[in-house]
Amino acid sequence: MSLFNNDEVKIIAEKCGFKNYDTLQYEIQNYSEELVGYLGEHLRLFLKVNSHDRVLFVKCVPRYDEYKADYLRKTGFFRKEYVLLSSLFTQFIKREGSSKWRPEVIHLKDEVFVFEDVTKIGYALSDSRKPFSYEEVVATVKAVAKFHADSLIYEYNKTQQLKRPYYIWEDYKEYLFEPVKAQPWRDTGCKGVIDILRIYSAYKDTPNFQSVANVVTDLFNRATKSMQPSRKHRNVVVHRDVWSNNVFFKELEDGSTHALLVDFQTAVYTIPTHDLATLLFLNTTKKFRSVFTNKMVDIYYMCLSDILNDAGVNILEFFDKKALSKAYEDSVVFGITQAALVLPIANMPEFIKNKYCRSGNDEFDAISRSHCFIESLESDEQYRETILELFDDIVERFVLPSLNSYK
């Protein structure tokens, strides 16, 4: 199945700076033998222009997995990212160097995206089965702040231009929401959390623990509702899925770490602290969060304030530090439940991923994946420690204080 015709390859070459050339050859290869992402097929495009080579990253709707391709089309996830990349993000400030928060887009079609391959300029993914380092967390917090700042700057400038309040939701509400067709995946993940807690939780013998299903189901319902635009806090375009496979890191010459965000298919328009909470619960340990959460909120606020100030915008137009801290507290339910959905899949041992999730299937997505989690818990000690620490954090924060209500 051909992704590009010759004219499109010529356009891509020209966008890479090749204007006058005698020969142009190209080849497409798999990006990796490993599963890089569930919601798309990842490839490399090799260009050879005269004696010069250029390697690009290609993301497309899966060509040989009809189930996944159909899922992406039904949920509109790929279409959402296309609209963000081709429309909204093009109206944001063009950022270069260390101010960038996403890779450069080279070429877009409805179901095929071409980006710069940031691994060729020193960026790399972290190990998905290990927590981020302190430096990686800070870099990701700053990348998220840059992303959110561009949403706020865009809304501020449009408000000045139109001489009335303007919000991105006004033009992009058709895309920046969680599709109903994605709900079965969330419901199945919620059931997996309940099943694991009943069997493995350190608190499973606590009186009334059988009510864990009610408490956890309520939490997940609250998280789903919280993906809608807030009437209480300022909203921005939120990535919503800031886990290790969606963040590339590079060590800069000054020794600092820089991060780029990728994959905006599940973005929504809601409170910015959803991204902060999600990245902390997905990529750090319980101990890290207990020590550094407040500091990460401070770093986010300072970075956001600096970027807005550079654009001539005062952060107090949107919220102060106290309001941001309160918003973070309101985002914890979303962050911890999102981590509970993603981490058990992301951290699965490879042989279990190969068995259950290399090819999309309705059983795993919409019926039950508890057996996959149990098999992983029983076969991999690192997986067991990571997942049970997160799940029992849910118990300590929300289940134990609520059990008496479910007598």
JSON list of N, CA and C in Angstrom, two decimals, residues 342-401:
[
{"chain": "A", "resi": 342, "resn": "VAL", "atom": "N", "xyz": [-3.56, 3.56, 31.77]},
{"chain": "A", "resi": 342, "resn": "VAL", "atom": "CA", "xyz": [-2.44, 3.45, 30.82]},
{"chain": "A", "resi": 342, "resn": "VAL", "atom": "C", "xyz": [-1.31, 2.56, 31.32]},
{"chain": "A", "resi": 343, "resn": "LEU", "atom": "N", "xyz": [-0.88, 2.74, 32.57]},
{"chain": "A", "resi": 343, "resn": "LEU", "atom": "CA", "xyz": [0.31, 2.04, 33.05]},
{"chain": "A", "resi": 343, "resn": "LEU", "atom": "C", "xyz": [0.21, 0.52, 33.00]},
{"chain": "A", "resi": 344, "resn": "PRO", "atom": "N", "xyz": [-0.92, -0.08, 33.36]},
{"chain": "A", "resi": 344, "resn": "PRO", "atom": "CA", "xyz": [-0.98, -1.55, 33.30]},
{"chain": "A", "resi": 344, "resn": "PRO", "atom": "C", "xyz": [-0.76, -2.10, 31.90]},
{"chain": "A", "resi": 345, "resn": "ILE", "atom": "N", "xyz": [-1.10, -1.32, 30.89]},
{"chain": "A", "resi": 345, "resn": "ILE", "atom": "CA", "xyz": [-0.86, -1.74, 29.50]},
{"chain": "A", "resi": 345, "resn": "ILE", "atom": "C", "xyz": [0.56, -1.40, 29.09]},
{"chain": "A", "resi": 346, "resn": "ALA", "atom": "N", "xyz": [0.99, -0.17, 29.37]},
{"chain": "A", "resi": 346, "resn": "ALA", "atom": "CA", "xyz": [2.31, 0.29, 28.95]},
{"chain": "A", "resi": 346, "resn": "ALA", "atom": "C", "xyz": [3.43, -0.54, 29.56]},
{"chain": "A", "resi": 347, "resn": "ASN", "atom": "N", "xyz": [3.25, -1.00, 30.80]},
{"chain": "A", "resi": 347, "resn": "ASN", "atom": "CA", "xyz": [4.32, -1.70, 31.51]},
{"chain": "A", "resi": 347, "resn": "ASN", "atom": "C", "xyz": [4.25, -3.21, 31.39]},
{"chain": "A", "resi": 348, "resn": "MET", "atom": "N", "xyz": [3.31, -3.72, 30.62]},
{"chain": "A", "resi": 348, "resn": "MET", "atom": "CA", "xyz": [3.21, -5.17, 30.45]},
{"chain": "A", "resi": 348, "resn": "MET", "atom": "C", "xyz": [4.51, -5.76, 29.92]},
{"chain": "A", "resi": 349, "resn": "PRO", "atom": "N", "xyz": [4.90, -6.93, 30.42]},
{"chain": "A", "resi": 349, "resn": "PRO", "atom": "CA", "xyz": [6.04, -7.63, 29.83]},
{"chain": "A", "resi": 349, "resn": "PRO", "atom": "C", "xyz": [5.79, -7.87, 28.34]},
{"chain": "A", "resi": 350, "resn": "GLU", "atom": "N", "xyz": [6.86, -7.85, 27.55]},
{"chain": "A", "resi": 350, "resn": "GLU", "atom": "CA", "xyz": [6.72, -7.93, 26.10]},
{"chain": "A", "resi": 350, "resn": "GLU", "atom": "C", "xyz": [6.00, -9.19, 25.65]},
{"chain": "A", "resi": 351, "resn": "PHE", "atom": "N", "xyz": [6.26, -10.32, 26.31]},
{"chain": "A", "resi": 351, "resn": "PHE", "atom": "CA", "xyz": [5.64, -11.56, 25.84]},
{"chain": "A", "resi": 351, "resn": "PHE", "atom": "C", "xyz": [4.13, -11.53, 26.05]},
{"chain": "A", "resi": 352, "resn": "ILE", "atom": "N", "xyz": [3.67, -10.79, 27.04]},
{"chain": "A", "resi": 352, "resn": "ILE", "atom": "CA", "xyz": [2.22, -10.67, 27.26]},
{"chain": "A", "resi": 352, "resn": "ILE", "atom": "C", "xyz": [1.62, -9.66, 26.29]},
{"chain": "A", "resi": 353, "resn": "LYS", "atom": "N", "xyz": [2.36, -8.57, 26.01]},
{"chain": "A", "resi": 353, "resn": "LYS", "atom": "CA", "xyz": [1.90, -7.65, 24.96]},
{"chain": "A", "resi": 353, "resn": "LYS", "atom": "C", "xyz": [1.76, -8.38, 23.63]},
{"chain": "A", "resi": 354, "resn": "ASN", "atom": "N", "xyz": [2.75, -9.21, 23.32]},
{"chain": "A", "resi": 354, "resn": "ASN", "atom": "CA", "xyz": [2.69, -9.95, 22.06]},
{"chain": "A", "resi": 354, "resn": "ASN", "atom": "C", "xyz": [1.47, -10.86, 22.01]},
{"chain": "A", "resi": 355, "resn": "LYS", "atom": "N", "xyz": [1.12, -11.40, 23.14]},
{"chain": "A", "resi": 355, "resn": "LYS", "atom": "CA", "xyz": [0.00, -12.35, 23.20]},
{"chain": "A", "resi": 355, "resn": "LYS", "atom": "C", "xyz": [-1.35, -11.65, 23.08]},
{"chain": "A", "resi": 356, "resn": "TYR", "atom": "N", "xyz": [-1.47, -10.46, 23.69]},
{"chain": "A", "resi": 356, "resn": "TYR", "atom": "CA", "xyz": [-2.80, -9.85, 23.82]},
{"chain": "A", "resi": 356, "resn": "TYR", "atom": "C", "xyz": [-3.01, -8.55, 23.05]},
{"chain": "A", "resi": 357, "resn": "CYS", "atom": "N", "xyz": [-1.96, -7.76, 22.82]},
{"chain": "A", "resi": 357, "resn": "CYS", "atom": "CA", "xyz": [-2.23, -6.43, 22.26]},
{"chain": "A", "resi": 357, "resn": "CYS", "atom": "C", "xyz": [-1.46, -6.01, 21.04]},
{"chain": "A", "resi": 358, "resn": "ARG", "atom": "N", "xyz": [-0.71, -6.85, 20.42]},
{"chain": "A", "resi": 358, "resn": "ARG", "atom": "CA", "xyz": [-0.03, -6.44, 19.19]},
{"chain": "A", "resi": 358, "resn": "ARG", "atom": "C", "xyz": [-1.05, -6.12, 18.10]},
{"chain": "A", "resi": 359, "resn": "SER", "atom": "N", "xyz": [-2.08, -6.93, 18.02]},
{"chain": "A", "resi": 359, "resn": "SER", "atom": "CA", "xyz": [-3.17, -6.66, 17.09]},
{"chain": "A", "resi": 359, "resn": "SER", "atom": "C", "xyz": [-4.38, -6.23, 17.91]},
{"chain": "A", "resi": 360, "resn": "GLY", "atom": "N", "xyz": [-5.11, -5.25, 17.42]},
{"chain": "A", "resi": 360, "resn": "GLY", "atom": "CA", "xyz": [-6.28, -4.78, 18.14]},
{"chain": "A", "resi": 360, "resn": "GLY", "atom": "C", "xyz": [-7.35, -5.84, 18.21]},
{"chain": "A", "resi": 361, "resn": "ASN", "atom": "N", "xyz": [-8.08, -5.86, 19.32]},
{"chain": "A", "resi": 361, "resn": "ASN", "atom": "CA", "xyz": [-9.19, -6.80, 19.44]},
{"chain": "A", "resi": 361, "resn": "ASN", "atom": "C", "xyz": [-10.20, -6.28, 20.45]},
{"chain": "A", "resi": 362, "resn": "ASP", "atom": "N", "xyz": [-11.44, -6.59, 20.22]},
{"chain": "A", "resi": 362, "resn": "ASP", "atom": "CA", "xyz": [-12.54, -6.08, 21.03]},
{"chain": "A", "resi": 362, "resn": "ASP", "atom": "C", "xyz": [-12.51, -6.65, 22.44]},
{"chain": "A", "resi": 363, "resn": "GLU", "atom": "N", "xyz": [-12.03, -7.87, 22.60]},
{"chain": "A", "resi": 363, "resn": "GLU", "atom": "CA", "xyz": [-11.95, -8.49, 23.92]},
{"chain": "A", "resi": 363, "resn": "GLU", "atom": "C", "xyz": [-11.09, -7.64, 24.85]},
{"chain": "A", "resi": 364, "resn": "PHE", "atom": "N", "xyz": [-9.90, -7.26, 24.38]},
{"chain": "A", "resi": 364, "resn": "PHE", "atom": "CA", "xyz": [-8.97, -6.48, 25.19]},
{"chain": "A", "resi": 364, "resn": "PHE", "atom": "C", "xyz": [-9.48, -5.06, 25.41]},
{"chain": "A", "resi": 365, "resn": "ASP", "atom": "N", "xyz": [-10.04, -4.46, 24.38]},
{"chain": "A", "resi": 365, "resn": "ASP", "atom": "CA", "xyz": [-10.43, -3.05, 24.44]},
{"chain": "A", "resi": 365, "resn": "ASP", "atom": "C", "xyz": [-11.72, -2.81, 25.20]},
{"chain": "A", "resi": 366, "resn": "ALA", "atom": "N", "xyz": [-12.70, -3.69, 25.03]},
{"chain": "A", "resi": 366, "resn": "ALA", "atom": "CA", "xyz": [-14.05, -3.34, 25.47]},
{"chain": "A", "resi": 366, "resn": "ALA", "atom": "C", "xyz": [-14.74, -4.39, 26.33]},
{"chain": "A", "resi": 367, "resn": "ILE", "atom": "N", "xyz": [-14.07, -5.51, 26.63]},
{"chain": "A", "resi": 367, "resn": "ILE", "atom": "CA", "xyz": [-14.74, -6.54, 27.43]},
{"chain": "A", "resi": 367, "resn": "ILE", "atom": "C", "xyz": [-13.98, -6.77, 28.74]},
{"chain": "A", "resi": 368, "resn": "SER", "atom": "N", "xyz": [-12.76, -7.30, 28.65]},
{"chain": "A", "resi": 368, "resn": "SER", "atom": "CA", "xyz": [-11.97, -7.51, 29.86]},
{"chain": "A", "resi": 368, "resn": "SER", "atom": "C", "xyz": [-10.49, -7.63, 29.52]},
{"chain": "A", "resi": 369, "resn": "ARG", "atom": "N", "xyz": [-9.65, -6.96, 30.31]},
{"chain": "A", "resi": 369, "resn": "ARG", "atom": "CA", "xyz": [-8.21, -7.19, 30.23]},
{"chain": "A", "resi": 369, "resn": "ARG", "atom": "C", "xyz": [-7.63, -7.56, 31.59]},
{"chain": "A", "resi": 370, "resn": "SER", "atom": "N", "xyz": [-8.51, -7.90, 32.52]},
{"chain": "A", "resi": 370, "resn": "SER", "atom": "CA", "xyz": [-8.05, -8.25, 33.87]},
{"chain": "A", "resi": 370, "resn": "SER", "atom": "C", "xyz": [-7.12, -9.45, 33.84]},
{"chain": "A", "resi": 371, "resn": "HIS", "atom": "N", "xyz": [-7.42, -10.44, 32.99]},
{"chain": "A", "resi": 371, "resn": "HIS", "atom": "CA", "xyz": [-6.58, -11.63, 32.92]},
{"chain": "A", "resi": 371, "resn": "HIS", "atom": "C", "xyz": [-5.17, -11.28, 32.44]},
{"chain": "A", "resi": 372, "resn": "CYS", "atom": "N", "xyz": [-5.06, -10.28, 31.55]},
{"chain": "A", "resi": 372, "resn": "CYS", "atom": "CA", "xyz": [-3.73, -9.85, 31.08]},
{"chain": "A", "resi": 372, "resn": "CYS", "atom": "C", "xyz": [-2.95, -9.21, 32.23]},
{"chain": "A", "resi": 373, "resn": "PHE", "atom": "N", "xyz": [-3.65, -8.41, 33.03]},
{"chain": "A", "resi": 373, "resn": "PHE", "atom": "CA", "xyz": [-3.00, -7.74, 34.16]},
{"chain": "A", "resi": 373, "resn": "PHE", "atom": "C", "xyz": [-2.56, -8.77, 35.20]},
{"chain": "A", "resi": 374, "resn": "ILE", "atom": "N", "xyz": [-3.43, -9.73, 35.49]},
{"chain": "A", "resi": 374, "resn": "ILE", "atom": "CA", "xyz": [-3.10, -10.74, 36.49]},
{"chain": "A", "resi": 374, "resn": "ILE", "atom": "C", "xyz": [-1.90, -11.57, 36.04]},
{"chain": "A", "resi": 375, "resn": "GLU", "atom": "N", "xyz": [-1.89, -11.95, 34.77]},
{"chain": "A", "resi": 375, "resn": "GLU", "atom": "CA", "xyz": [-0.75, -12.71, 34.24]},
{"chain": "A", "resi": 375, "resn": "GLU", "atom": "C", "xyz": [0.53, -11.89, 34.36]},
{"chain": "A", "resi": 376, "resn": "SER", "atom": "N", "xyz": [0.45, -10.59, 34.11]},
{"chain": "A", "resi": 376, "resn": "SER", "atom": "CA", "xyz": [1.62, -9.73, 34.22]},
{"chain": "A", "resi": 376, "resn": "SER", "atom": "C", "xyz": [2.08, -9.60, 35.67]},
{"chain": "A", "resi": 377, "resn": "LEU", "atom": "N", "xyz": [1.13, -9.44, 36.58]},
{"chain": "A", "resi": 377, "resn": "LEU", "atom": "CA", "xyz": [1.46, -9.32, 38.00]},
{"chain": "A", "resi": 377, "resn": "LEU", "atom": "C", "xyz": [2.14, -10.58, 38.52]},
{"chain": "A", "resi": 378, "resn": "GLU", "atom": "N", "xyz": [1.68, -11.73, 38.05]},
{"chain": "A", "resi": 378, "resn": "GLU", "atom": "CA", "xyz": [2.22, -13.00, 38.53]},
{"chain": "A", "resi": 378, "resn": "GLU", "atom": "C", "xyz": [3.57, -13.34, 37.92]},
{"chain": "A", "resi": 379, "resn": "SER", "atom": "N", "xyz": [3.90, -12.73, 36.80]},
{"chain": "A", "resi": 379, "resn": "SER", "atom": "CA", "xyz": [5.13, -13.13, 36.09]},
{"chain": "A", "resi": 379, "resn": "SER", "atom": "C", "xyz": [6.24, -12.09, 36.15]},
{"chain": "A", "resi": 380, "resn": "ASP", "atom": "N", "xyz": [5.95, -10.88, 36.63]},
{"chain": "A", "resi": 380, "resn": "ASP", "atom": "CA", "xyz": [6.95, -9.81, 36.56]},
{"chain": "A", "resi": 380, "resn": "ASP", "atom": "C", "xyz": [6.90, -8.99, 37.85]},
{"chain": "A", "resi": 381, "resn": "GLU", "atom": "N", "xyz": [7.96, -9.09, 38.66]},
{"chain": "A", "resi": 381, "resn": "GLU", "atom": "CA", "xyz": [7.98, -8.43, 39.97]},
{"chain": "A", "resi": 381, "resn": "GLU", "atom": "C", "xyz": [7.99, -6.91, 39.84]},
{"chain": "A", "resi": 382, "resn": "GLN", "atom": "N", "xyz": [8.72, -6.40, 38.85]},
{"chain": "A", "resi": 382, "resn": "GLN", "atom": "CA", "xyz": [8.76, -4.94, 38.66]},
{"chain": "A", "resi": 382, "resn": "GLN", "atom": "C", "xyz": [7.38, -4.41, 38.29]},
{"chain": "A", "resi": 383, "resn": "TYR", "atom": "N", "xyz": [6.70, -5.12, 37.42]},
{"chain": "A", "resi": 383, "resn": "TYR", "atom": "CA", "xyz": [5.33, -4.74, 37.03]},
{"chain": "A", "resi": 383, "resn": "TYR", "atom": "C", "xyz": [4.44, -4.74, 38.27]},
{"chain": "A", "resi": 384, "resn": "ARG", "atom": "N", "xyz": [4.56, -5.79, 39.05]},
{"chain": "A", "resi": 384, "resn": "ARG", "atom": "CA", "xyz": [3.73, -5.93, 40.25]},
{"chain": "A", "resi": 384, "resn": "ARG", "atom": "C", "xyz": [3.93, -4.75, 41.20]},
{"chain": "A", "resi": 385, "resn": "GLU", "atom": "N", "xyz": [5.18, -4.39, 41.45]},
{"chain": "A", "resi": 385, "resn": "GLU", "atom": "CA", "xyz": [5.46, -3.29, 42.37]},
{"chain": "A", "resi": 385, "resn": "GLU", "atom": "C", "xyz": [4.91, -1.96, 41.84]},
{"chain": "A", "resi": 386, "resn": "THR", "atom": "N", "xyz": [5.13, -1.70, 40.56]},
{"chain": "A", "resi": 386, "resn": "THR", "atom": "CA", "xyz": [4.69, -0.43, 39.96]},
{"chain": "A", "resi": 386, "resn": "THR", "atom": "C", "xyz": [3.18, -0.29, 39.99]},
{"chain": "A", "resi": 387, "resn": "ILE", "atom": "N", "xyz": [2.49, -1.33, 39.54]},
{"chain": "A", "resi": 387, "resn": "ILE", "atom": "CA", "xyz": [1.03, -1.25, 39.41]},
{"chain": "A", "resi": 387, "resn": "ILE", "atom": "C", "xyz": [0.36, -1.25, 40.77]},
{"chain": "A", "resi": 388, "resn": "LEU", "atom": "N", "xyz": [0.81, -2.09, 41.68]},
{"chain": "A", "resi": 388, "resn": "LEU", "atom": "CA", "xyz": [0.15, -2.13, 42.99]},
{"chain": "A", "resi": 388, "resn": "LEU", "atom": "C", "xyz": [0.42, -0.87, 43.80]},
{"chain": "A", "resi": 389, "resn": "GLU", "atom": "N", "xyz": [1.59, -0.26, 43.63]},
{"chain": "A", "resi": 389, "resn": "GLU", "atom": "CA", "xyz": [1.84, 1.02, 44.30]},
{"chain": "A", "resi": 389, "resn": "GLU", "atom": "C", "xyz": [0.84, 2.07, 43.84]},
{"chain": "A", "resi": 390, "resn": "LEU", "atom": "N", "xyz": [0.62, 2.13, 42.52]},
{"chain": "A", "resi": 390, "resn": "LEU", "atom": "CA", "xyz": [-0.34, 3.10, 41.98]},
{"chain": "A", "resi": 390, "resn": "LEU", "atom": "C", "xyz": [-1.76, 2.78, 42.42]},
{"chain": "A", "resi": 391, "resn": "PHE", "atom": "N", "xyz": [-2.16, 1.52, 42.30]},
{"chain": "A", "resi": 391, "resn": "PHE", "atom": "CA", "xyz": [-3.54, 1.15, 42.64]},
{"chain": "A", "resi": 391, "resn": "PHE", "atom": "C", "xyz": [-3.82, 1.35, 44.12]},
{"chain": "A", "resi": 392, "resn": "ASP", "atom": "N", "xyz": [-2.85, 1.03, 44.97]},
{"chain": "A", "resi": 392, "resn": "ASP", "atom": "CA", "xyz": [-3.08, 1.24, 46.40]},
{"chain": "A", "resi": 392, "resn": "ASP", "atom": "C", "xyz": [-3.01, 2.72, 46.78]},
{"chain": "A", "resi": 393, "resn": "ASP", "atom": "N", "xyz": [-2.38, 3.53, 45.95]},
{"chain": "A", "resi": 393, "resn": "ASP", "atom": "CA", "xyz": [-2.46, 4.98, 46.14]},
{"chain": "A", "resi": 393, "resn": "ASP", "atom": "C", "xyz": [-3.91, 5.44, 45.94]},
{"chain": "A", "resi": 394, "resn": "ILE", "atom": "N", "xyz": [-4.59, 4.85, 44.98]},
{"chain": "A", "resi": 394, "resn": "ILE", "atom": "CA", "xyz": [-6.02, 5.13, 44.78]},
{"chain": "A", "resi": 394, "resn": "ILE", "atom": "C", "xyz": [-6.80, 4.74, 46.03]},
{"chain": "A", "resi": 395, "resn": "VAL", "atom": "N", "xyz": [-6.48, 3.57, 46.57]},
{"chain": "A", "resi": 395, "resn": "VAL", "atom": "CA", "xyz": [-7.17, 3.08, 47.77]},
{"chain": "A", "resi": 395, "resn": "VAL", "atom": "C", "xyz": [-6.96, 4.05, 48.93]},
{"chain": "A", "resi": 396, "resn": "GLU", "atom": "N", "xyz": [-5.72, 4.45, 49.16]},
{"chain": "A", "resi": 396, "resn": "GLU", "atom": "CA", "xyz": [-5.40, 5.31, 50.30]},
{"chain": "A", "resi": 396, "resn": "GLU", "atom": "C", "xyz": [-6.03, 6.69, 50.17]},
{"chain": "A", "resi": 397, "resn": "ARG", "atom": "N", "xyz": [-6.04, 7.22, 48.96]},
{"chain": "A", "resi": 397, "resn": "ARG", "atom": "CA", "xyz": [-6.57, 8.57, 48.75]},
{"chain": "A", "resi": 397, "resn": "ARG", "atom": "C", "xyz": [-8.10, 8.61, 48.73]},
{"chain": "A", "resi": 398, "resn": "PHE", "atom": "N", "xyz": [-8.71, 7.59, 48.15]},
{"chain": "A", "resi": 398, "resn": "PHE", "atom": "CA", "xyz": [-10.14, 7.69, 47.86]},
{"chain": "A", "resi": 398, "resn": "PHE", "atom": "C", "xyz": [-11.01, 6.55, 48.40]},
{"chain": "A", "resi": 399, "resn": "VAL", "atom": "N", "xyz": [-10.48, 5.34, 48.41]},
{"chain": "A", "resi": 399, "resn": "VAL", "atom": "CA", "xyz": [-11.32, 4.20, 48.80]},
{"chain": "A", "resi": 399, "resn": "VAL", "atom": "C", "xyz": [-11.48, 4.13, 50.31]},
{"chain": "A", "resi": 400, "resn": "LEU", "atom": "N", "xyz": [-10.38, 4.12, 51.04]},
{"chain": "A", "resi": 400, "resn": "LEU", "atom": "CA", "xyz": [-10.47, 3.99, 52.50]},
{"chain": "A", "resi": 400, "resn": "LEU", "atom": "C", "xyz": [-11.31, 5.09, 53.14]},
{"chain": "A", "resi": 401, "resn": "PRO", "atom": "N", "xyz": [-11.15, 6.36, 52.74]},
{"chain": "A", "resi": 401, "resn": "PRO", "atom": "CA", "xyz": [-11.99, 7.41, 53.34]},
{"chain": "A", "resi": 401, "resn": "PRO", "atom": "C", "xyz": [-13.48, 7.27, 52.99]}
]
